[in-house]
Coordinates of C-alpha atoms and ligand atoms in Angstrom, one line a residue:
M1102 CA 18.5 -19.7 -18.2
S1103 CA 16.2 -17.4 -20.2
A1104 CA 17.3 -15.8 -23.5
V1105 CA 16.3 -12.3 -22.5
K1106 CA 17.5 -9.4 -24.6
T1107 CA 14.8 -6.8 -23.8
L1108 CA 13.3 -6.4 -20.4
G1109 CA 10.2 -4.2 -19.7
V1110 CA 9.6 -2.7 -16.2
L1111 CA 6.4 -0.9 -15.1
T1112 CA 4.8 0.5 -12.0
S1113 CA 1.1 -0.1 -11.5
G1114 CA -1.5 0.9 -8.9
G1115 CA -1.2 3.7 -6.3
D1116 CA 2.3 5.2 -6.0
C1117 CA 4.4 5.0 -2.9
A1118 CA 7.9 5.9 -1.8
G1119 CA 10.7 3.5 -3.0
L1120 CA 9.3 2.8 -6.6
N1121 CA 12.2 4.7 -8.2
A1122 CA 14.6 2.8 -6.1
V1123 CA 13.2 -0.5 -7.5
I1124 CA 13.4 0.8 -11.1
R1125 CA 17.0 1.9 -10.5
A1126 CA 18.0 -1.5 -9.0
V1127 CA 16.3 -3.4 -11.9
T1128 CA 18.0 -1.1 -14.5
Y1129 CA 21.5 -1.3 -12.9
H1130 CA 21.4 -5.1 -12.5
A1131 CA 19.8 -5.9 -15.9
I1132 CA 22.3 -3.7 -17.8
Q1133 CA 25.5 -4.1 -15.7
G1134 CA 24.9 -7.8 -14.7
Y1135 CA 23.4 -9.2 -17.9
G1136 CA 23.8 -6.6 -20.7
W1137 CA 20.0 -6.4 -21.5
K1138 CA 18.1 -3.5 -22.9
V1139 CA 15.7 -2.1 -20.3
L1140 CA 12.5 -0.3 -21.4
G1141 CA 10.5 1.6 -18.7
I1142 CA 6.8 1.5 -19.7
L1143 CA 5.0 4.7 -19.0
D1144 CA 1.8 5.0 -16.8
G1145 CA 1.5 1.3 -15.9
T1146 CA -0.3 -1.0 -18.4
S1147 CA -1.7 1.9 -20.3
G1148 CA 1.7 2.6 -21.8
L1149 CA 1.7 -0.8 -23.4
M1150 CA -1.9 -0.7 -24.6
D1151 CA -1.4 2.6 -26.5
D1152 CA -0.5 2.6 -30.1
P1153 CA 2.4 3.3 -30.4
P1154 CA 3.4 2.1 -26.9
R1155 CA 4.7 4.7 -24.6
Y1156 CA 8.0 3.9 -23.0
R1157 CA 11.6 5.2 -22.2
E1158 CA 14.7 3.3 -22.7
L1159 CA 16.5 3.2 -19.3
S1160 CA 20.2 3.6 -18.8
V1161 CA 22.5 3.5 -15.8
S1162 CA 23.6 7.1 -16.4
M1163 CA 20.0 8.5 -16.3
F1164 CA 19.6 7.7 -12.6
D1165 CA 22.5 10.0 -11.5
Q1166 CA 21.9 8.8 -7.9
R1167 CA 19.0 11.3 -7.5
L1168 CA 16.1 8.9 -8.2
L1169 CA 17.1 6.6 -5.3
R1170 CA 16.0 9.5 -3.0
E1171 CA 12.8 10.6 -4.7
G1172 CA 9.3 9.5 -3.9
G1173 CA 6.7 8.7 -6.6
T1174 CA 7.5 6.9 -9.8
F1175 CA 9.2 8.7 -12.7
L1176 CA 7.6 6.2 -15.1
G1177 CA 4.1 7.2 -13.9
T1178 CA 1.4 4.8 -12.8
T1179 CA -2.4 4.4 -12.7
N1180 CA -4.8 2.7 -10.3
K1181 CA -7.8 3.1 -12.6
G1182 CA -9.2 1.0 -15.4
N1183 CA -8.7 -2.8 -15.5
P1184 CA -7.5 -3.6 -19.0
L1185 CA -9.4 -6.8 -18.9
A1186 CA -12.7 -4.9 -18.5
Y1187 CA -11.7 -1.4 -19.6
T1188 CA -14.3 1.5 -19.7
M1189 CA -13.7 3.3 -23.0
P1190 CA -14.3 7.1 -23.4
D1191 CA -17.7 6.3 -25.0
G1192 CA -18.8 4.3 -21.9
T1193 CA -18.5 0.9 -23.5
V1194 CA -16.5 -1.8 -21.7
R1195 CA -13.7 -3.7 -23.6
D1196 CA -11.2 -6.4 -23.0
R1197 CA -7.9 -4.8 -24.0
S1198 CA -5.6 -7.8 -23.5
L1199 CA -4.9 -7.8 -27.2
D1200 CA -3.8 -4.2 -27.1
F1201 CA -1.4 -5.2 -24.3
A1202 CA -0.1 -8.1 -26.3
N1203 CA 0.4 -5.9 -29.4
G1204 CA 2.4 -3.4 -27.3
V1205 CA 4.6 -6.3 -26.0
R1206 CA 5.3 -7.4 -29.6
A1207 CA 5.9 -3.9 -30.8
L1208 CA 8.6 -3.3 -28.2
G1209 CA 10.0 -6.8 -28.6
L1210 CA 9.8 -7.5 -24.8
D1211 CA 11.1 -10.8 -23.7
A1212 CA 10.1 -10.4 -20.1
L1213 CA 8.4 -7.9 -17.7
I1214 CA 9.0 -6.9 -14.1
A1215 CA 5.8 -5.5 -12.7
I1216 CA 6.0 -3.5 -9.5
G1217 CA 2.5 -3.4 -8.0
G1218 CA 0.1 -4.3 -5.2
D1219 CA -2.1 -7.4 -5.1
G1220 CA -4.7 -6.1 -7.5
S1221 CA -2.0 -5.1 -10.1
M1222 CA -0.3 -8.5 -9.7
R1223 CA -3.6 -10.3 -10.5
I1224 CA -4.3 -8.1 -13.6
V1225 CA -0.7 -8.0 -15.0
S1226 CA -0.1 -11.7 -14.5
R1227 CA -3.3 -12.5 -16.4
L1228 CA -2.3 -10.0 -19.2
C1229 CA 1.2 -11.5 -19.4
D1230 CA -0.3 -15.0 -19.5
L1231 CA -2.5 -14.1 -22.5
A1232 CA 0.5 -12.3 -24.2
Q1233 CA 2.8 -15.3 -23.4
L1234 CA 5.2 -13.0 -21.7
G1235 CA 7.2 -14.1 -18.6
V1236 CA 6.5 -11.9 -15.6
V1237 CA 8.1 -11.3 -12.2
G1238 CA 6.3 -9.3 -9.6
V1239 CA 7.7 -6.8 -7.0
P1240 CA 5.3 -6.0 -4.2
K1241 CA 4.7 -2.4 -3.3
T1242 CA 1.9 -0.7 -1.4
I1243 CA 1.7 1.5 1.7
D1244 CA -1.2 -0.8 2.8
N1245 CA 1.2 -3.8 3.2
D1246 CA -1.6 -6.1 2.3
V1247 CA 0.2 -8.3 -0.3
H1248 CA 0.2 -12.0 0.5
G1249 CA 3.5 -13.9 0.7
T1250 CA 5.6 -11.0 1.9
Q1251 CA 6.1 -9.4 5.4
W1252 CA 7.1 -6.1 3.8
A1253 CA 6.0 -4.4 0.6
V1254 CA 7.9 -1.4 -0.7
G1255 CA 6.4 1.9 0.6
F1256 CA 5.0 0.6 3.9
A1257 CA 8.1 1.5 6.0
T1258 CA 8.0 5.1 4.7
A1259 CA 4.3 5.4 5.4
L1260 CA 4.9 4.2 8.9
S1261 CA 7.5 7.0 9.4
V1262 CA 4.9 9.5 8.3
V1263 CA 2.2 8.2 10.6
T1264 CA 4.7 8.1 13.5
E1265 CA 5.8 11.6 12.8
A1266 CA 2.2 12.8 12.6
L1267 CA 1.6 11.3 16.1
D1268 CA 4.8 12.9 17.4
R1269 CA 3.4 16.2 16.2
L1270 CA -0.1 15.7 17.4
Q1271 CA 0.8 14.6 20.9
P1272 CA 2.2 18.0 22.2
T1273 CA -0.7 20.0 20.8
A1274 CA -3.2 17.4 22.2
A1275 CA -1.4 17.7 25.6
S1276 CA -1.3 21.5 25.5
H1277 CA -5.1 21.8 24.8
H1278 CA -6.2 18.8 26.8
R1279 CA -7.8 17.3 23.7
V1280 CA -8.4 13.9 22.1
M1281 CA -6.8 13.7 18.7
I1282 CA -8.1 11.3 16.1
L1283 CA -5.7 10.4 13.3
E1284 CA -7.3 8.7 10.3
V1285 CA -4.8 6.7 8.3
M1286 CA -4.9 4.9 4.9
G1287 CA -4.9 1.1 4.4
R1288 CA -8.1 0.4 2.4
D1289 CA -9.7 -2.7 4.0
V1290 CA -6.8 -3.7 6.3
G1291 CA -5.2 -2.2 9.4
H1292 CA -1.5 -2.7 9.0
I1293 CA -0.6 1.0 8.8
A1294 CA -2.9 1.8 11.8
L1295 CA -1.6 -1.0 14.0
N1296 CA 2.1 -0.5 13.2
G1297 CA 2.0 3.3 13.1
G1298 CA -0.2 3.5 16.1
I1299 CA 2.1 1.4 18.3
A1300 CA 5.2 3.3 17.0
G1301 CA 3.6 6.7 17.7
G1302 CA 2.3 5.9 21.1
A1303 CA -1.5 5.8 20.4
D1304 CA -3.9 5.0 23.2
I1305 CA -6.6 3.6 21.0
I1306 CA -6.1 1.9 17.6
L1307 CA -9.1 0.8 15.5
I1308 CA -8.6 -1.5 12.5
P1309 CA -11.1 -3.1 10.2
E1310 CA -10.2 -6.6 11.4
L1311 CA -11.2 -6.1 15.0
P1312 CA -14.7 -5.1 16.2
Y1313 CA -15.2 -2.1 18.5
T1314 CA -18.0 -0.2 20.2
I1315 CA -18.3 3.5 20.7
A1316 CA -19.1 2.8 24.3
G1317 CA -15.9 0.9 24.7
V1318 CA -13.8 3.6 23.1
A1319 CA -15.5 6.3 25.1
R1320 CA -14.9 4.3 28.3
R1321 CA -11.2 4.0 27.6
I1322 CA -11.0 7.7 27.0
R1323 CA -12.8 8.5 30.2
E1324 CA -10.5 6.0 32.1
L1325 CA -7.4 7.8 30.7
L1326 CA -8.7 11.2 31.7
A1327 CA -9.7 10.0 35.1
H1328 CA -6.2 8.7 35.8
G1329 CA -4.4 11.9 35.3
R1330 CA -3.9 11.9 31.5
T1331 CA -4.9 15.3 30.0
H1332 CA -5.2 14.0 26.4
A1333 CA -5.5 10.9 24.3
L1334 CA -4.4 9.8 20.8
V1335 CA -6.7 7.7 18.7
V1336 CA -5.6 6.1 15.4
V1337 CA -8.3 4.8 13.1
A1338 CA -7.8 3.0 9.8
E1339 CA -9.9 4.4 6.9
G1340 CA -11.5 1.0 6.3
V1341 CA -13.1 0.8 9.8
K1342 CA -16.9 0.8 9.5
T1343 CA -19.4 2.5 11.7
E1344 CA -20.6 0.7 14.8
E1345 CA -23.6 -0.4 12.7
G1346 CA -21.3 -1.9 10.1
K1347 CA -21.7 0.8 7.5
K1348 CA -18.8 1.7 5.2
V1349 CA -17.8 5.4 5.4
S1350 CA -16.7 6.9 2.1
I1351 CA -16.0 10.2 0.5
H1352 CA -18.2 11.5 -2.3
D1353 CA -16.1 11.4 -5.4
P1354 CA -17.5 13.2 -8.5
S1355 CA -16.1 10.4 -10.7
G1356 CA -18.5 8.0 -9.1
R1357 CA -15.7 5.8 -7.6
A1358 CA -16.1 5.0 -4.0
R1359 CA -13.2 6.4 -2.0
Y1360 CA -12.3 5.6 1.6
G1361 CA -12.4 8.3 4.2
G1362 CA -14.5 10.0 6.9
I1363 CA -14.5 7.5 9.7
G1364 CA -12.5 9.9 11.8
Y1365 CA -15.3 12.5 11.7
Y1366 CA -17.9 9.8 12.5
L1367 CA -15.9 8.9 15.6
L1368 CA -15.6 12.5 16.6
E1369 CA -19.3 13.1 16.5
E1370 CA -20.0 9.9 18.5
L1371 CA -17.2 10.3 21.0
V1372 CA -18.1 13.9 21.8
K1373 CA -21.6 12.7 22.7
H1374 CA -20.2 10.0 25.0
T1375 CA -17.3 11.7 26.6
G1376 CA -17.8 15.5 26.4
A1377 CA -14.1 15.7 25.5
E1378 CA -12.8 18.3 23.1
I1379 CA -11.8 16.3 20.0
R1380 CA -10.0 17.1 16.7
V1381 CA -9.5 15.0 13.6
T1382 CA -6.6 14.8 11.3
V1383 CA -6.9 12.9 8.0
L1384 CA -3.4 12.1 6.9
G1385 CA -4.3 11.1 3.3
H1386 CA -1.8 11.0 0.5
V1387 CA 1.0 12.5 2.6
Q1388 CA 1.5 8.8 3.6
R1389 CA 2.4 7.9 0.0
G1390 CA 4.9 10.7 -0.8
G1391 CA 8.2 11.8 0.4
T1392 CA 11.7 10.5 0.5
P1393 CA 11.8 6.7 0.9
S1394 CA 13.1 5.6 4.3
P1395 CA 16.3 3.6 4.5
R1396 CA 14.3 0.4 5.1
D1397 CA 12.3 1.0 1.9
R1398 CA 15.5 1.7 -0.1
L1399 CA 17.1 -1.5 1.1
L1400 CA 13.9 -3.5 0.3
A1401 CA 13.6 -1.8 -3.1
S1402 CA 17.2 -2.5 -4.0
T1403 CA 17.1 -6.1 -2.8
F1404 CA 13.8 -6.8 -4.6
G1405 CA 15.0 -5.2 -7.9
V1406 CA 18.2 -7.3 -8.0
H1407 CA 16.4 -10.5 -7.0
A1408 CA 13.6 -9.9 -9.6
V1409 CA 16.2 -9.5 -12.4
D1410 CA 18.0 -12.7 -11.3
L1411 CA 14.6 -14.5 -11.5
V1412 CA 14.1 -13.3 -15.0
A1413 CA 17.7 -14.4 -15.9
Q1414 CA 16.9 -17.9 -14.5
G1415 CA 13.6 -18.1 -16.5
R1416 CA 11.8 -18.4 -13.2
F1417 CA 8.6 -16.6 -14.2
N1418 CA 5.2 -16.1 -12.6
R1419 CA 6.9 -15.5 -9.3
M1420 CA 6.9 -12.5 -6.9
V1421 CA 10.0 -11.5 -4.9
A1422 CA 9.1 -11.3 -1.2
W1423 CA 10.6 -10.5 2.2
R1424 CA 10.6 -12.9 5.2
E1425 CA 12.7 -12.2 8.3
S1426 CA 15.5 -14.4 6.9
G1427 CA 15.9 -12.2 3.8
V1428 CA 14.7 -12.1 0.2
I1429 CA 12.8 -15.1 -1.2
D1430 CA 10.3 -15.6 -4.0
V1431 CA 6.8 -17.1 -4.1
P1432 CA 4.5 -18.2 -6.9
L1433 CA 2.2 -15.4 -8.1
S1434 CA -0.8 -17.7 -7.7
E1435 CA -0.3 -17.4 -3.9
V1436 CA -0.3 -13.7 -4.1
T1437 CA -3.3 -13.0 -6.3
I1438 CA -6.0 -14.2 -3.8
G1439 CA -6.9 -10.8 -2.5
P1440 CA -5.6 -8.5 0.2
R1441 CA -3.8 -9.8 3.3
A1442 CA -5.6 -8.7 6.4
V1443 CA -4.0 -8.3 9.9
D1444 CA -3.8 -11.8 11.4
P1445 CA -5.6 -12.0 14.8
N1446 CA -2.4 -13.8 15.9
D1447 CA -0.1 -11.0 14.7
P1448 CA 2.4 -10.5 17.5
L1449 CA 1.8 -6.8 17.3
I1450 CA -1.8 -7.4 18.5
R1451 CA -0.3 -8.9 21.7
T1452 CA 2.2 -6.1 21.9
A1453 CA -0.6 -3.5 21.7
R1454 CA -2.7 -5.2 24.3
G1455 CA 0.4 -5.6 26.5
L1456 CA 0.9 -1.8 26.3
G1457 CA -2.7 -1.2 27.4
I1458 CA -3.7 0.1 23.9
H1459 CA -7.4 -0.3 23.4
L1460 CA -8.1 -2.2 20.2
G1461 CA -11.9 -2.5 20.5
E1462 CA -13.9 -5.4 21.7
Q1463 CA -16.7 -7.7 20.6
R1464 CA -20.1 -6.1 20.3
A1465 CA -22.7 -7.5 22.7
K1466 CA -24.9 -10.0 21.1
P1467 CA -28.5 -8.7 20.8
R1468 CA -30.7 -10.3 23.5
T1469 CA -33.3 -12.8 22.1
Ligands
F6P1001 O1 -3.8 1.3 -1.9 C1 -3.1 2.5 -1.5 C2 -4.0 3.6 -1.1 O2 -3.1 4.7 -0.8 C3 -5.0 3.3 0.0 O3 -4.4 3.2 1.2 C4 -6.0 4.4 -0.3 O4 -7.3 4.1 0.2 C5 -6.0 4.5 -1.8 O5 -4.8 4.0 -2.2 C6 -6.2 5.9 -2.3 O6 -6.3 5.9 -3.7 P1 -6.4 7.2 -4.6 O7 -4.9 7.6 -4.8 O8 -7.0 6.7 -5.8 O9 -7.1 8.2 -3.8

């Protein structure tokens, strides 16, 4: 058993629905179950690196049942600036792990629960290691690309948004005899596109993990239209590259590369090859917001309680995780190896193919 008196909790990386539900579960169980003091760190690791550290003491009464239902994170978060190589306002790059350790000491933290994606897990576990602070991770990301868990908090809600978008696009596509392209998030992986596309009845789903050709997609659209369909739904993950393998990104004045734009590339190419009338919808950050779905609330609550129990047992450097049998925990070292791509043997690939959904095909090898 660990001798914890003060527990820190923070959210790190891009927000998603269900974060407040995790913080609530952590707070309820840590206070009611163990009698600890719980400090919510503001704006991810930045709250601990600032002098004085920025935080809020959390209590059971402050949740008043409202936060369970709210998207975002009331503690704030950031997906910029790695504290281990931090760009200061004057442009110099500094390792701020000492600032983090000073914050930990100033607040008297005995352990930390970090709610984040794979990148955050990697950074926060290293910072905690250097600060000699026990850490337990809780996976969250709409991209669902964290190793070791089948579900991350936020993914289920994002899927509902994608499904609803396709439910709304289908009647307008049918009315105007159009091809609708829906571009969804996911960075370099296609979990949102694959799951959301199947749930929303897409005809074509393109994900970064599977190759495609414009000719193949155009052929599938022509086939559909030739067999009595008046319209088609295409879902494309933002991380899909052009046919020539070029990344498509949005110009961001901050200089950071941002994903986005593959939907418009497809439109231009497919118009040439099919003559169909095509429209593009880029779903964007709508996928991250909104009320968490029941599945995300259950996952968040289960993860929060299990994470607190791991802290109480002194089982640090672990991440709570979901497998079909229920909640488990895995070593953080298994998680911090990079994003989890869609497995080519994912049963959903078979499902999609069984439904006749076009998932792309190998490009022809150039003749020698
Ligand atoms: O990783 C979550 C995610 O929503 C990605 O799907 C997306 O590419 C990215 O974050 C967007 O980041 P930002 O909020 O910085 O635009």
